[in-house]
JSON list of C-alpha atoms and ligand atoms in Angstrom, two decimals:
[
{"chain": "A", "resi": 1, "resn": "MET", "atom": "CA", "xyz": [6.59, 5.31, -29.37]},
{"chain": "A", "resi": 2, "resn": "ALA", "atom": "CA", "xyz": [4.95, 6.42, -26.10]},
{"chain": "A", "resi": 3, "resn": "ARG", "atom": "CA", "xyz": [5.65, 4.14, -23.14]},
{"chain": "A", "resi": 4, "resn": "LYS", "atom": "CA", "xyz": [2.53, 2.46, -21.83]},
{"chain": "A", "resi": 5, "resn": "PRO", "atom": "CA", "xyz": [1.50, 3.56, -18.35]},
{"chain": "A", "resi": 6, "resn": "GLN", "atom": "CA", "xyz": [2.30, 1.16, -15.58]},
{"chain": "A", "resi": 7, "resn": "TYR", "atom": "CA", "xyz": [-0.59, 0.31, -13.32]},
{"chain": "A", "resi": 8, "resn": "SER", "atom": "CA", "xyz": [0.12, 0.03, -9.63]},
{"chain": "A", "resi": 9, "resn": "PRO", "atom": "CA", "xyz": [-2.36, -1.07, -6.96]},
{"chain": "A", "resi": 10, "resn": "SER", "atom": "CA", "xyz": [-2.63, 2.52, -5.72]},
{"chain": "A", "resi": 11, "resn": "ARG", "atom": "CA", "xyz": [-3.26, 3.81, -9.24]},
{"chain": "A", "resi": 12, "resn": "LEU", "atom": "CA", "xyz": [-6.07, 1.30, -9.72]},
{"chain": "A", "resi": 13, "resn": "GLY", "atom": "CA", "xyz": [-7.41, 1.95, -6.23]},
{"chain": "A", "resi": 14, "resn": "THR", "atom": "CA", "xyz": [-7.59, 5.68, -6.93]},
{"chain": "A", "resi": 15, "resn": "TYR", "atom": "CA", "xyz": [-9.71, 5.09, -10.04]},
{"chain": "A", "resi": 16, "resn": "GLN", "atom": "CA", "xyz": [-11.94, 2.61, -8.20]},
{"chain": "A", "resi": 17, "resn": "THR", "atom": "CA", "xyz": [-12.47, 5.17, -5.46]},
{"chain": "A", "resi": 18, "resn": "CYS", "atom": "CA", "xyz": [-13.21, 8.04, -7.84]},
{"chain": "A", "resi": 19, "resn": "PRO", "atom": "CA", "xyz": [-12.42, 8.45, -11.54]},
{"chain": "A", "resi": 20, "resn": "ARG", "atom": "CA", "xyz": [-12.27, 12.26, -11.15]},
{"chain": "A", "resi": 21, "resn": "GLN", "atom": "CA", "xyz": [-9.68, 11.92, -8.40]},
{"chain": "A", "resi": 22, "resn": "TYR", "atom": "CA", "xyz": [-7.69, 9.70, -10.75]},
{"chain": "A", "resi": 23, "resn": "TRP", "atom": "CA", "xyz": [-7.91, 12.39, -13.44]},
{"chain": "A", "resi": 24, "resn": "PHE", "atom": "CA", "xyz": [-6.61, 15.09, -11.07]},
{"chain": "A", "resi": 25, "resn": "GLN", "atom": "CA", "xyz": [-3.76, 12.90, -9.87]},
{"chain": "A", "resi": 26, "resn": "TYR", "atom": "CA", "xyz": [-2.61, 10.95, -12.91]},
{"chain": "A", "resi": 27, "resn": "ILE", "atom": "CA", "xyz": [-3.80, 12.95, -15.92]},
{"chain": "A", "resi": 28, "resn": "ARG", "atom": "CA", "xyz": [-3.54, 16.55, -14.73]},
{"chain": "A", "resi": 29, "resn": "LYS", "atom": "CA", "xyz": [-0.78, 15.57, -12.28]},
{"chain": "A", "resi": 30, "resn": "LEU", "atom": "CA", "xyz": [-1.82, 18.14, -9.67]},
{"chain": "A", "resi": 31, "resn": "PRO", "atom": "CA", "xyz": [0.33, 18.01, -6.55]},
{"chain": "A", "resi": 32, "resn": "ARG", "atom": "CA", "xyz": [-0.96, 16.12, -3.54]},
{"chain": "A", "resi": 33, "resn": "ARG", "atom": "CA", "xyz": [-1.01, 17.42, 0.01]},
{"chain": "A", "resi": 34, "resn": "ALA", "atom": "CA", "xyz": [0.82, 15.75, 2.88]},
{"chain": "A", "resi": 35, "resn": "TRP", "atom": "CA", "xyz": [-1.32, 13.74, 5.31]},
{"chain": "A", "resi": 36, "resn": "ALA", "atom": "CA", "xyz": [-0.16, 12.90, 8.81]},
{"chain": "A", "resi": 37, "resn": "ASN", "atom": "CA", "xyz": [-1.26, 9.27, 8.56]},
{"chain": "A", "resi": 38, "resn": "GLN", "atom": "CA", "xyz": [0.74, 8.83, 5.36]},
{"chain": "A", "resi": 39, "resn": "SER", "atom": "CA", "xyz": [3.82, 10.34, 6.95]},
{"chain": "A", "resi": 40, "resn": "PHE", "atom": "CA", "xyz": [3.36, 8.01, 9.90]},
{"chain": "A", "resi": 41, "resn": "GLY", "atom": "CA", "xyz": [3.10, 4.96, 7.64]},
{"chain": "A", "resi": 42, "resn": "ASN", "atom": "CA", "xyz": [6.08, 6.01, 5.52]},
{"chain": "A", "resi": 43, "resn": "SER", "atom": "CA", "xyz": [8.23, 6.55, 8.64]},
{"chain": "A", "resi": 44, "resn": "LEU", "atom": "CA", "xyz": [7.38, 3.04, 9.86]},
{"chain": "A", "resi": 45, "resn": "HIS", "atom": "CA", "xyz": [8.03, 1.49, 6.45]},
{"chain": "A", "resi": 46, "resn": "ARG", "atom": "CA", "xyz": [11.50, 3.08, 6.21]},
{"chain": "A", "resi": 47, "resn": "THR", "atom": "CA", "xyz": [12.28, 2.03, 9.77]},
{"chain": "A", "resi": 48, "resn": "LEU", "atom": "CA", "xyz": [11.32, -1.61, 9.22]},
{"chain": "A", "resi": 49, "resn": "GLN", "atom": "CA", "xyz": [13.21, -1.68, 5.94]},
{"chain": "A", "resi": 50, "resn": "GLN", "atom": "CA", "xyz": [16.38, -0.45, 7.63]},
{"chain": "A", "resi": 51, "resn": "ILE", "atom": "CA", "xyz": [15.93, -2.83, 10.58]},
{"chain": "A", "resi": 52, "resn": "HIS", "atom": "CA", "xyz": [15.56, -5.84, 8.31]},
{"chain": "A", "resi": 53, "resn": "GLU", "atom": "CA", "xyz": [18.38, -4.73, 5.99]},
{"chain": "A", "resi": 54, "resn": "THR", "atom": "CA", "xyz": [20.68, -4.88, 9.00]},
{"chain": "A", "resi": 55, "resn": "GLY", "atom": "CA", "xyz": [19.67, -8.34, 10.17]},
{"chain": "A", "resi": 56, "resn": "GLY", "atom": "CA", "xyz": [16.24, -7.88, 11.74]},
{"chain": "A", "resi": 57, "resn": "PRO", "atom": "CA", "xyz": [15.16, -6.78, 15.22]},
{"chain": "A", "resi": 58, "resn": "GLY", "atom": "CA", "xyz": [18.08, -6.77, 17.64]},
{"chain": "A", "resi": 59, "resn": "LYS", "atom": "CA", "xyz": [18.33, -4.19, 20.44]},
{"chain": "A", "resi": 60, "resn": "LEU", "atom": "CA", "xyz": [15.15, -2.14, 20.75]},
{"chain": "A", "resi": 61, "resn": "GLU", "atom": "CA", "xyz": [17.06, 1.08, 21.46]},
{"chain": "A", "resi": 62, "resn": "ASP", "atom": "CA", "xyz": [18.72, 0.74, 18.03]},
{"chain": "A", "resi": 63, "resn": "GLY", "atom": "CA", "xyz": [15.30, 0.34, 16.42]},
{"chain": "A", "resi": 64, "resn": "LEU", "atom": "CA", "xyz": [13.99, 3.44, 18.20]},
{"chain": "A", "resi": 65, "resn": "THR", "atom": "CA", "xyz": [17.00, 5.41, 16.99]},
{"chain": "A", "resi": 66, "resn": "THR", "atom": "CA", "xyz": [16.28, 4.19, 13.46]},
{"chain": "A", "resi": 67, "resn": "LEU", "atom": "CA", "xyz": [12.67, 5.36, 13.79]},
{"chain": "A", "resi": 68, "resn": "GLU", "atom": "CA", "xyz": [13.81, 8.83, 14.91]},
{"chain": "A", "resi": 69, "resn": "SER", "atom": "CA", "xyz": [16.18, 9.17, 11.96]},
{"chain": "A", "resi": 70, "resn": "ALA", "atom": "CA", "xyz": [13.58, 7.83, 9.48]},
{"chain": "A", "resi": 71, "resn": "TRP", "atom": "CA", "xyz": [10.85, 10.04, 10.88]},
{"chain": "A", "resi": 72, "resn": "THR", "atom": "CA", "xyz": [9.09, 12.57, 8.69]},
{"chain": "A", "resi": 73, "resn": "GLY", "atom": "CA", "xyz": [6.91, 15.27, 10.22]},
{"chain": "A", "resi": 74, "resn": "ALA", "atom": "CA", "xyz": [5.00, 16.34, 7.05]},
{"chain": "A", "resi": 75, "resn": "GLY", "atom": "CA", "xyz": [1.24, 16.75, 7.40]},
{"chain": "A", "resi": 76, "resn": "TYR", "atom": "CA", "xyz": [0.94, 17.08, 11.19]},
{"chain": "A", "resi": 77, "resn": "ALA", "atom": "CA", "xyz": [-1.20, 20.01, 12.27]},
{"chain": "A", "resi": 78, "resn": "THR", "atom": "CA", "xyz": [0.86, 20.80, 15.38]},
{"chain": "A", "resi": 79, "resn": "ARG", "atom": "CA", "xyz": [4.17, 19.85, 17.00]},
{"chain": "A", "resi": 80, "resn": "GLU", "atom": "CA", "xyz": [2.18, 18.18, 19.80]},
{"chain": "A", "resi": 81, "resn": "GLN", "atom": "CA", "xyz": [0.29, 15.98, 17.34]},
{"chain": "A", "resi": 82, "resn": "GLU", "atom": "CA", "xyz": [3.58, 14.97, 15.73]},
{"chain": "A", "resi": 83, "resn": "ALA", "atom": "CA", "xyz": [5.17, 14.21, 19.13]},
{"chain": "A", "resi": 84, "resn": "GLU", "atom": "CA", "xyz": [2.18, 12.03, 20.06]},
{"chain": "A", "resi": 85, "resn": "ALA", "atom": "CA", "xyz": [2.50, 10.16, 16.77]},
{"chain": "A", "resi": 86, "resn": "LEU", "atom": "CA", "xyz": [6.21, 9.56, 17.36]},
{"chain": "A", "resi": 87, "resn": "LEU", "atom": "CA", "xyz": [5.45, 8.12, 20.79]},
{"chain": "A", "resi": 88, "resn": "ARG", "atom": "CA", "xyz": [2.80, 5.88, 19.23]},
{"chain": "A", "resi": 89, "resn": "GLY", "atom": "CA", "xyz": [5.32, 4.77, 16.61]},
{"chain": "A", "resi": 90, "resn": "LYS", "atom": "CA", "xyz": [7.84, 3.88, 19.34]},
{"chain": "A", "resi": 91, "resn": "ASP", "atom": "CA", "xyz": [5.24, 1.89, 21.25]},
{"chain": "A", "resi": 92, "resn": "LEU", "atom": "CA", "xyz": [4.25, 0.02, 18.14]},
{"chain": "A", "resi": 93, "resn": "LEU", "atom": "CA", "xyz": [7.89, -0.72, 17.31]},
{"chain": "A", "resi": 94, "resn": "ALA", "atom": "CA", "xyz": [8.47, -2.00, 20.86]},
{"chain": "A", "resi": 95, "resn": "ARG", "atom": "CA", "xyz": [5.59, -4.47, 20.40]},
{"chain": "A", "resi": 96, "resn": "TYR", "atom": "CA", "xyz": [6.99, -5.51, 17.02]},
{"chain": "A", "resi": 97, "resn": "TYR", "atom": "CA", "xyz": [10.32, -6.28, 18.67]},
{"chain": "A", "resi": 98, "resn": "ALA", "atom": "CA", "xyz": [8.68, -8.08, 21.63]},
{"chain": "A", "resi": 99, "resn": "ASP", "atom": "CA", "xyz": [6.78, -10.42, 19.31]},
{"chain": "A", "resi": 100, "resn": "TRP", "atom": "CA", "xyz": [9.59, -10.94, 16.83]},
{"chain": "A", "resi": 101, "resn": "SER", "atom": "CA", "xyz": [10.32, -14.62, 16.53]},
{"chain": "A", "resi": 102, "resn": "VAL", "atom": "CA", "xyz": [13.26, -16.53, 15.14]},
{"chain": "A", "resi": 103, "resn": "GLN", "atom": "CA", "xyz": [10.60, -18.65, 13.44]},
{"chain": "A", "resi": 104, "resn": "GLU", "atom": "CA", "xyz": [10.08, -15.77, 11.01]},
{"chain": "A", "resi": 105, "resn": "GLY", "atom": "CA", "xyz": [11.34, -16.24, 7.52]},
{"chain": "A", "resi": 106, "resn": "THR", "atom": "CA", "xyz": [14.40, -14.53, 6.09]},
{"chain": "A", "resi": 107, "resn": "PRO", "atom": "CA", "xyz": [13.63, -11.38, 4.10]},
{"chain": "A", "resi": 108, "resn": "ILE", "atom": "CA", "xyz": [14.96, -11.70, 0.55]},
{"chain": "A", "resi": 109, "resn": "LEU", "atom": "CA", "xyz": [13.32, -8.57, -0.86]},
{"chain": "A", "resi": 110, "resn": "LEU", "atom": "CA", "xyz": [12.64, -5.30, 0.96]},
{"chain": "A", "resi": 111, "resn": "GLU", "atom": "CA", "xyz": [10.79, -2.28, -0.45]},
{"chain": "A", "resi": 112, "resn": "LYS", "atom": "CA", "xyz": [11.38, -3.73, -3.90]},
{"chain": "A", "resi": 113, "resn": "ARG", "atom": "CA", "xyz": [9.97, -2.02, -6.99]},
{"chain": "A", "resi": 114, "resn": "LEU", "atom": "CA", "xyz": [8.93, -4.61, -9.54]},
{"chain": "A", "resi": 115, "resn": "SER", "atom": "CA", "xyz": [7.05, -4.47, -12.83]},
{"chain": "A", "resi": 116, "resn": "ALA", "atom": "CA", "xyz": [5.84, -7.21, -15.16]},
{"chain": "A", "resi": 117, "resn": "PRO", "atom": "CA", "xyz": [3.58, -7.55, -18.16]},
{"chain": "A", "resi": 118, "resn": "TYR", "atom": "CA", "xyz": [0.03, -8.80, -17.67]},
{"chain": "A", "resi": 119, "resn": "LYS", "atom": "CA", "xyz": [-1.73, -9.38, -20.98]},
{"chain": "A", "resi": 120, "resn": "ASP", "atom": "CA", "xyz": [-1.10, -6.17, -22.94]},
{"chain": "A", "resi": 121, "resn": "VAL", "atom": "CA", "xyz": [-0.40, -3.88, -19.96]},
{"chain": "A", "resi": 122, "resn": "MET", "atom": "CA", "xyz": [2.31, -3.47, -17.34]},
{"chain": "A", "resi": 123, "resn": "LEU", "atom": "CA", "xyz": [1.68, -3.97, -13.65]},
{"chain": "A", "resi": 124, "resn": "LEU", "atom": "CA", "xyz": [3.89, -2.26, -11.10]},
{"chain": "A", "resi": 125, "resn": "GLY", "atom": "CA", "xyz": [4.34, -2.42, -7.34]},
{"chain": "A", "resi": 126, "resn": "ILE", "atom": "CA", "xyz": [6.72, -1.63, -4.51]},
{"chain": "A", "resi": 127, "resn": "ILE", "atom": "CA", "xyz": [6.62, -4.68, -2.27]},
{"chain": "A", "resi": 128, "resn": "ASP", "atom": "CA", "xyz": [7.38, -4.15, 1.41]},
{"chain": "A", "resi": 129, "resn": "ARG", "atom": "CA", "xyz": [8.89, -7.54, 2.09]},
{"chain": "A", "resi": 130, "resn": "VAL", "atom": "CA", "xyz": [9.22, -11.09, 0.77]},
{"chain": "A", "resi": 131, "resn": "ASP", "atom": "CA", "xyz": [10.42, -13.77, 3.14]},
{"chain": "A", "resi": 132, "resn": "ARG", "atom": "CA", "xyz": [11.94, -17.17, 2.41]},
{"chain": "A", "resi": 133, "resn": "HIS", "atom": "CA", "xyz": [10.85, -19.71, 5.01]},
{"chain": "A", "resi": 134, "resn": "ALA", "atom": "CA", "xyz": [12.75, -22.75, 6.27]},
{"chain": "A", "resi": 135, "resn": "ASP", "atom": "CA", "xyz": [10.65, -25.00, 4.00]},
{"chain": "A", "resi": 136, "resn": "GLU", "atom": "CA", "xyz": [11.78, -22.84, 1.04]},
{"chain": "A", "resi": 137, "resn": "SER", "atom": "CA", "xyz": [8.31, -21.34, 0.55]},
{"chain": "A", "resi": 138, "resn": "LEU", "atom": "CA", "xyz": [7.84, -17.62, -0.11]},
{"chain": "A", "resi": 139, "resn": "GLU", "atom": "CA", "xyz": [5.68, -15.23, 1.84]},
{"chain": "A", "resi": 140, "resn": "ILE", "atom": "CA", "xyz": [4.71, -11.77, 0.60]},
{"chain": "A", "resi": 141, "resn": "ILE", "atom": "CA", "xyz": [4.28, -9.33, 3.51]},
{"chain": "A", "resi": 142, "resn": "ASP", "atom": "CA", "xyz": [2.62, -5.94, 3.23]},
{"chain": "A", "resi": 143, "resn": "TYR", "atom": "CA", "xyz": [2.71, -3.57, 6.21]},
{"chain": "A", "resi": 144, "resn": "LYS", "atom": "CA", "xyz": [-0.29, -1.46, 7.09]},
{"chain": "A", "resi": 145, "resn": "SER", "atom": "CA", "xyz": [0.19, 1.07, 9.87]},
{"chain": "A", "resi": 146, "resn": "GLY", "atom": "CA", "xyz": [-3.43, 0.86, 11.06]},
{"chain": "A", "resi": 147, "resn": "THR", "atom": "CA", "xyz": [-5.35, -1.74, 13.03]},
{"chain": "A", "resi": 148, "resn": "MET", "atom": "CA", "xyz": [-6.63, -5.01, 11.61]},
{"chain": "A", "resi": 149, "resn": "PRO", "atom": "CA", "xyz": [-10.11, -4.47, 10.08]},
{"chain": "A", "resi": 150, "resn": "GLU", "atom": "CA", "xyz": [-13.02, -6.85, 10.54]},
{"chain": "A", "resi": 151, "resn": "THR", "atom": "CA", "xyz": [-13.17, -7.45, 6.82]},
{"chain": "A", "resi": 152, "resn": "LEU", "atom": "CA", "xyz": [-10.40, -7.03, 4.28]},
{"chain": "A", "resi": 153, "resn": "ARG", "atom": "CA", "xyz": [-10.76, -4.16, 1.84]},
{"chain": "A", "resi": 154, "resn": "PRO", "atom": "CA", "xyz": [-11.06, -5.28, -1.80]},
{"chain": "A", "resi": 155, "resn": "ALA", "atom": "CA", "xyz": [-8.20, -2.88, -2.61]},
{"chain": "A", "resi": 156, "resn": "THR", "atom": "CA", "xyz": [-5.95, -4.84, -0.22]},
{"chain": "A", "resi": 157, "resn": "VAL", "atom": "CA", "xyz": [-6.87, -8.14, -1.87]},
{"chain": "A", "resi": 158, "resn": "GLN", "atom": "CA", "xyz": [-6.16, -6.63, -5.29]},
{"chain": "A", "resi": 159, "resn": "GLN", "atom": "CA", "xyz": [-2.82, -5.27, -4.09]},
{"chain": "A", "resi": 160, "resn": "LEU", "atom": "CA", "xyz": [-1.68, -8.71, -2.85]},
{"chain": "A", "resi": 161, "resn": "ALA", "atom": "CA", "xyz": [-2.83, -10.44, -6.06]},
{"chain": "A", "resi": 162, "resn": "ILE", "atom": "CA", "xyz": [-0.79, -7.98, -8.11]},
{"chain": "A", "resi": 163, "resn": "TYR", "atom": "CA", "xyz": [2.24, -8.52, -5.86]},
{"chain": "A", "resi": 164, "resn": "HIS", "atom": "CA", "xyz": [1.80, -12.27, -6.36]},
{"chain": "A", "resi": 165, "resn": "HIS", "atom": "CA", "xyz": [1.93, -11.78, -10.13]},
{"chain": "A", "resi": 166, "resn": "LEU", "atom": "CA", "xyz": [5.02, -9.54, -9.89]},
{"chain": "A", "resi": 167, "resn": "ILE", "atom": "CA", "xyz": [6.92, -11.96, -7.64]},
{"chain": "A", "resi": 168, "resn": "GLN", "atom": "CA", "xyz": [6.00, -14.93, -9.79]},
{"chain": "A", "resi": 169, "resn": "ALA", "atom": "CA", "xyz": [7.30, -13.09, -12.85]},
{"chain": "A", "resi": 170, "resn": "ARG", "atom": "CA", "xyz": [10.53, -11.97, -11.18]},
{"chain": "A", "resi": 171, "resn": "LEU", "atom": "CA", "xyz": [11.49, -15.06, -9.17]},
{"chain": "A", "resi": 172, "resn": "GLU", "atom": "CA", "xyz": [9.72, -17.67, -11.31]},
{"chain": "A", "resi": 173, "resn": "GLU", "atom": "CA", "xyz": [8.31, -19.11, -8.11]},
{"chain": "A", "resi": 174, "resn": "THR", "atom": "CA", "xyz": [4.78, -19.17, -6.75]},
{"chain": "A", "resi": 175, "resn": "PRO", "atom": "CA", "xyz": [4.46, -17.40, -3.37]},
{"chain": "A", "resi": 176, "resn": "ARG", "atom": "CA", "xyz": [2.64, -19.61, -0.92]},
{"chain": "A", "resi": 177, "resn": "ARG", "atom": "CA", "xyz": [1.51, -17.00, 1.59]},
{"chain": "A", "resi": 178, "resn": "HIS", "atom": "CA", "xyz": [0.17, -13.47, 1.06]},
{"chain": "A", "resi": 179, "resn": "SER", "atom": "CA", "xyz": [0.12, -11.61, 4.32]},
{"chain": "A", "resi": 180, "resn": "ILE", "atom": "CA", "xyz": [-0.83, -8.23, 5.72]},
{"chain": "A", "resi": 181, "resn": "HIS", "atom": "CA", "xyz": [0.91, -7.16, 8.90]},
{"chain": "A", "resi": 182, "resn": "TYR", "atom": "CA", "xyz": [-1.24, -4.60, 10.72]},
{"chain": "A", "resi": 183, "resn": "LEU", "atom": "CA", "xyz": [1.31, -2.72, 12.77]},
{"chain": "A", "resi": 184, "resn": "SER", "atom": "CA", "xyz": [-1.10, -0.98, 15.17]},
{"chain": "A", "resi": 185, "resn": "SER", "atom": "CA", "xyz": [-2.58, -4.40, 16.09]},
{"chain": "A", "resi": 186, "resn": "ASN", "atom": "CA", "xyz": [0.79, -6.13, 15.72]},
{"chain": "A", "resi": 187, "resn": "ALA", "atom": "CA", "xyz": [-1.11, -8.91, 13.97]},
{"chain": "A", "resi": 188, "resn": "ARG", "atom": "CA", "xyz": [-0.64, -10.64, 10.67]},
{"chain": "A", "resi": 189, "resn": "ILE", "atom": "CA", "xyz": [-3.30, -12.19, 8.50]},
{"chain": "A", "resi": 190, "resn": "SER", "atom": "CA", "xyz": [-2.70, -14.36, 5.45]},
{"chain": "A", "resi": 191, "resn": "LEU", "atom": "CA", "xyz": [-5.16, -14.23, 2.59]},
{"chain": "A", "resi": 192, "resn": "PRO", "atom": "CA", "xyz": [-6.81, -17.52, 1.60]},
{"chain": "A", "resi": 193, "resn": "PHE", "atom": "CA", "xyz": [-5.90, -17.22, -2.08]},
{"chain": "A", "resi": 194, "resn": "THR", "atom": "CA", "xyz": [-6.32, -20.08, -4.49]},
{"chain": "A", "resi": 195, "resn": "GLU", "atom": "CA", "xyz": [-4.97, -20.10, -8.04]},
{"chain": "A", "resi": 196, "resn": "SER", "atom": "CA", "xyz": [-8.45, -19.42, -9.39]},
{"chain": "A", "resi": 197, "resn": "SER", "atom": "CA", "xyz": [-9.25, -16.66, -6.89]},
{"chain": "A", "resi": 198, "resn": "LEU", "atom": "CA", "xyz": [-5.95, -14.98, -7.72]},
{"chain": "A", "resi": 199, "resn": "GLN", "atom": "CA", "xyz": [-6.78, -15.07, -11.41]},
{"chain": "A", "resi": 200, "resn": "GLU", "atom": "CA", "xyz": [-10.23, -13.69, -10.70]},
{"chain": "A", "resi": 201, "resn": "VAL", "atom": "CA", "xyz": [-8.81, -10.75, -8.80]},
{"chain": "A", "resi": 202, "resn": "LEU", "atom": "CA", "xyz": [-6.23, -10.05, -11.52]},
{"chain": "A", "resi": 203, "resn": "GLU", "atom": "CA", "xyz": [-8.98, -10.15, -14.14]},
{"chain": "A", "resi": 204, "resn": "GLY", "atom": "CA", "xyz": [-10.90, -7.59, -12.09]},
{"chain": "A", "resi": 205, "resn": "ALA", "atom": "CA", "xyz": [-7.81, -5.36, -12.00]},
{"chain": "A", "resi": 206, "resn": "TYR", "atom": "CA", "xyz": [-7.47, -5.74, -15.76]},
{"chain": "A", "resi": 207, "resn": "GLU", "atom": "CA", "xyz": [-11.10, -4.71, -16.24]},
{"chain": "A", "resi": 208, "resn": "THR", "atom": "CA", "xyz": [-10.39, -1.55, -14.27]},
{"chain": "A", "resi": 209, "resn": "ILE", "atom": "CA", "xyz": [-7.42, -0.84, -16.53]},
{"chain": "A", "resi": 210, "resn": "ARG", "atom": "CA", "xyz": [-9.65, -1.27, -19.59]},
{"chain": "A", "resi": 211, "resn": "ALA", "atom": "CA", "xyz": [-12.15, 1.14, -18.02]},
{"chain": "A", "resi": 212, "resn": "ILE", "atom": "CA", "xyz": [-9.41, 3.71, -17.36]},
{"chain": "A", "resi": 213, "resn": "GLU", "atom": "CA", "xyz": [-8.07, 3.46, -20.87]},
{"chain": "A", "resi": 214, "resn": "GLY", "atom": "CA", "xyz": [-11.53, 3.92, -22.38]},
{"chain": "A", "resi": 215, "resn": "ASP", "atom": "CA", "xyz": [-12.63, 6.68, -20.03]},
{"chain": "A", "resi": 216, "resn": "GLN", "atom": "CA", "xyz": [-13.23, 10.10, -21.61]},
{"chain": "A", "resi": 217, "resn": "ARG", "atom": "CA", "xyz": [-15.14, 11.77, -18.77]},
{"chain": "A", "resi": 218, "resn": "TYR", "atom": "CA", "xyz": [-13.73, 10.66, -15.41]},
{"chain": "A", "resi": 219, "resn": "VAL", "atom": "CA", "xyz": [-17.07, 11.23, -13.67]},
{"chain": "A", "resi": 220, "resn": "PRO", "atom": "CA", "xyz": [-16.77, 12.20, -9.97]},
{"chain": "A", "resi": 221, "resn": "ARG", "atom": "CA", "xyz": [-17.84, 9.51, -7.51]},
{"chain": "A", "resi": 222, "resn": "VAL", "atom": "CA", "xyz": [-19.04, 11.46, -4.49]},
{"chain": "A", "resi": 223, "resn": "ASP", "atom": "CA", "xyz": [-18.98, 9.88, -1.05]},
{"chain": "A", "resi": 224, "resn": "ARG", "atom": "CA", "xyz": [-17.46, 10.37, 2.38]},
{"chain": "A", "resi": 225, "resn": "HIS", "atom": "CA", "xyz": [-14.05, 9.77, 0.87]},
{"chain": "A", "resi": 226, "resn": "CYS", "atom": "CA", "xyz": [-14.35, 13.30, -0.58]},
{"chain": "A", "resi": 227, "resn": "HIS", "atom": "CA", "xyz": [-13.45, 14.64, 2.89]},
{"chain": "A", "resi": 228, "resn": "PHE", "atom": "CA", "xyz": [-10.00, 13.08, 2.51]},
{"chain": "A", "resi": 229, "resn": "CYS", "atom": "CA", "xyz": [-9.49, 13.93, -1.15]},
{"chain": "A", "resi": 230, "resn": "ASP", "atom": "CA", "xyz": [-6.42, 15.95, -2.07]},
{"chain": "A", "resi": 231, "resn": "TYR", "atom": "CA", "xyz": [-8.34, 17.63, -4.90]},
{"chain": "A", "resi": 232, "resn": "ALA", "atom": "CA", "xyz": [-11.60, 18.58, -3.18]},
{"chain": "A", "resi": 233, "resn": "ARG", "atom": "CA", "xyz": [-10.92, 22.31, -3.68]},
{"chain": "A", "resi": 234, "resn": "HIS", "atom": "CA", "xyz": [-10.56, 21.74, -7.43]},
{"chain": "A", "resi": 235, "resn": "CYS", "atom": "CA", "xyz": [-13.57, 19.42, -7.77]},
{"chain": "A", "resi": 236, "resn": "GLU", "atom": "CA", "xyz": [-16.95, 20.65, -8.95]},
{"chain": "A", "resi": 237, "resn": "ALA", "atom": "CA", "xyz": [-18.74, 17.86, -7.08]},
{"chain": "A", "resi": 238, "resn": "ALA", "atom": "CA", "xyz": [-17.02, 18.05, -3.70]},
{"chain": "A", "resi": 239, "resn": "ASP", "atom": "CA", "xyz": [-19.81, 20.09, -2.09]},
{"chain": "A", "resi": 240, "resn": "GLU", "atom": "CA", "xyz": [-22.24, 17.21, -2.69]},
{"chain": "A", "resi": 241, "resn": "ALA", "atom": "CA", "xyz": [-20.34, 14.91, -0.33]},
{"chain": "A", "resi": 242, "resn": "PRO", "atom": "CA", "xyz": [-22.43, 13.49, 2.54]},
{"chain": "A", "resi": 243, "resn": "PRO", "atom": "CA", "xyz": [-21.48, 14.54, 6.07]},
{"chain": "A", "resi": 244, "resn": "ARG", "atom": "CA", "xyz": [-18.18, 13.16, 7.31]},
{"chain": "A", "resi": 245, "resn": "GLU", "atom": "CA", "xyz": [-19.79, 11.09, 10.10]},
{"chain": "A", "resi": 246, "resn": "ALA", "atom": "CA", "xyz": [-22.72, 8.75, 9.44]},
{"chain": "B", "resi": 1, "resn": "SF4", "atom": "S1", "xyz": [-13.81, 15.54, -4.09]},
{"chain": "B", "resi": 1, "resn": "SF4", "atom": "FE1", "xyz": [-14.85, 13.57, -4.22]},
{"chain": "B", "resi": 1, "resn": "SF4", "atom": "S2", "xyz": [-15.79, 13.50, -6.22]},
{"chain": "B", "resi": 1, "resn": "SF4", "atom": "FE2", "xyz": [-14.25, 15.14, -6.25]},
{"chain": "B", "resi": 1, "resn": "SF4", "atom": "S3", "xyz": [-12.40, 14.20, -7.04]},
{"chain": "B", "resi": 1, "resn": "SF4", "atom": "FE3", "xyz": [-12.31, 14.08, -4.84]},
{"chain": "B", "resi": 1, "resn": "SF4", "atom": "S4", "xyz": [-13.15, 12.05, -4.30]},
{"chain": "B", "resi": 1, "resn": "SF4", "atom": "FE4", "xyz": [-13.77, 12.55, -6.41]}
]
């Protein structure tokens, strides 16, 4: 019997952005291109994982060495652009170290891949970090390499709600805080979830899964996001995208 697909936040987010992009990526499985901002984010994620696996921020020079060894240069247009990004990563890491507080919780999960059933489907996620606090409560932490936005993206809210479900299923505990740490702002925001708002978001994710499973056409959804689409050169609708800048 065929294994049911597992639905991750990024898989759902891709369909919500554009069903045709989803089709290229998950049905036709065309290769994706490397983007500098993704390489930057991945380098920081690996660095923070290693730092916290070895006891958390200690000497900054050790953290900077970890960043250099975790660094990936894929997607940068020039060596100069990559060098600038590495400097920015070091600056950002220095601020992370400077603001690190012993009041932080203790990480109990780092870059953990979890899956769990939800109704008749499987949800999947790789969770950056889960902390246990002194009062025994759990905090889910997701790192974003960019700056803190004025309003949270619905995809981010959906991602945290799915992580909540996965942690609850794995640890049989209810996480109390659901946080996004914006590394370029060095600021953390916790989402004001309630039990009912969490369920509402999960229901929305499930509706997207139903739409995916019933979709026969994967109609392109053209917008400015087409300028950042890995599959624009394959897509019949890409030329209809509005100009990149408003
Ligand atoms: S180019 Fe635009 S419409 Fe085409 S697949 Fe990509 S995001 Fe969708």
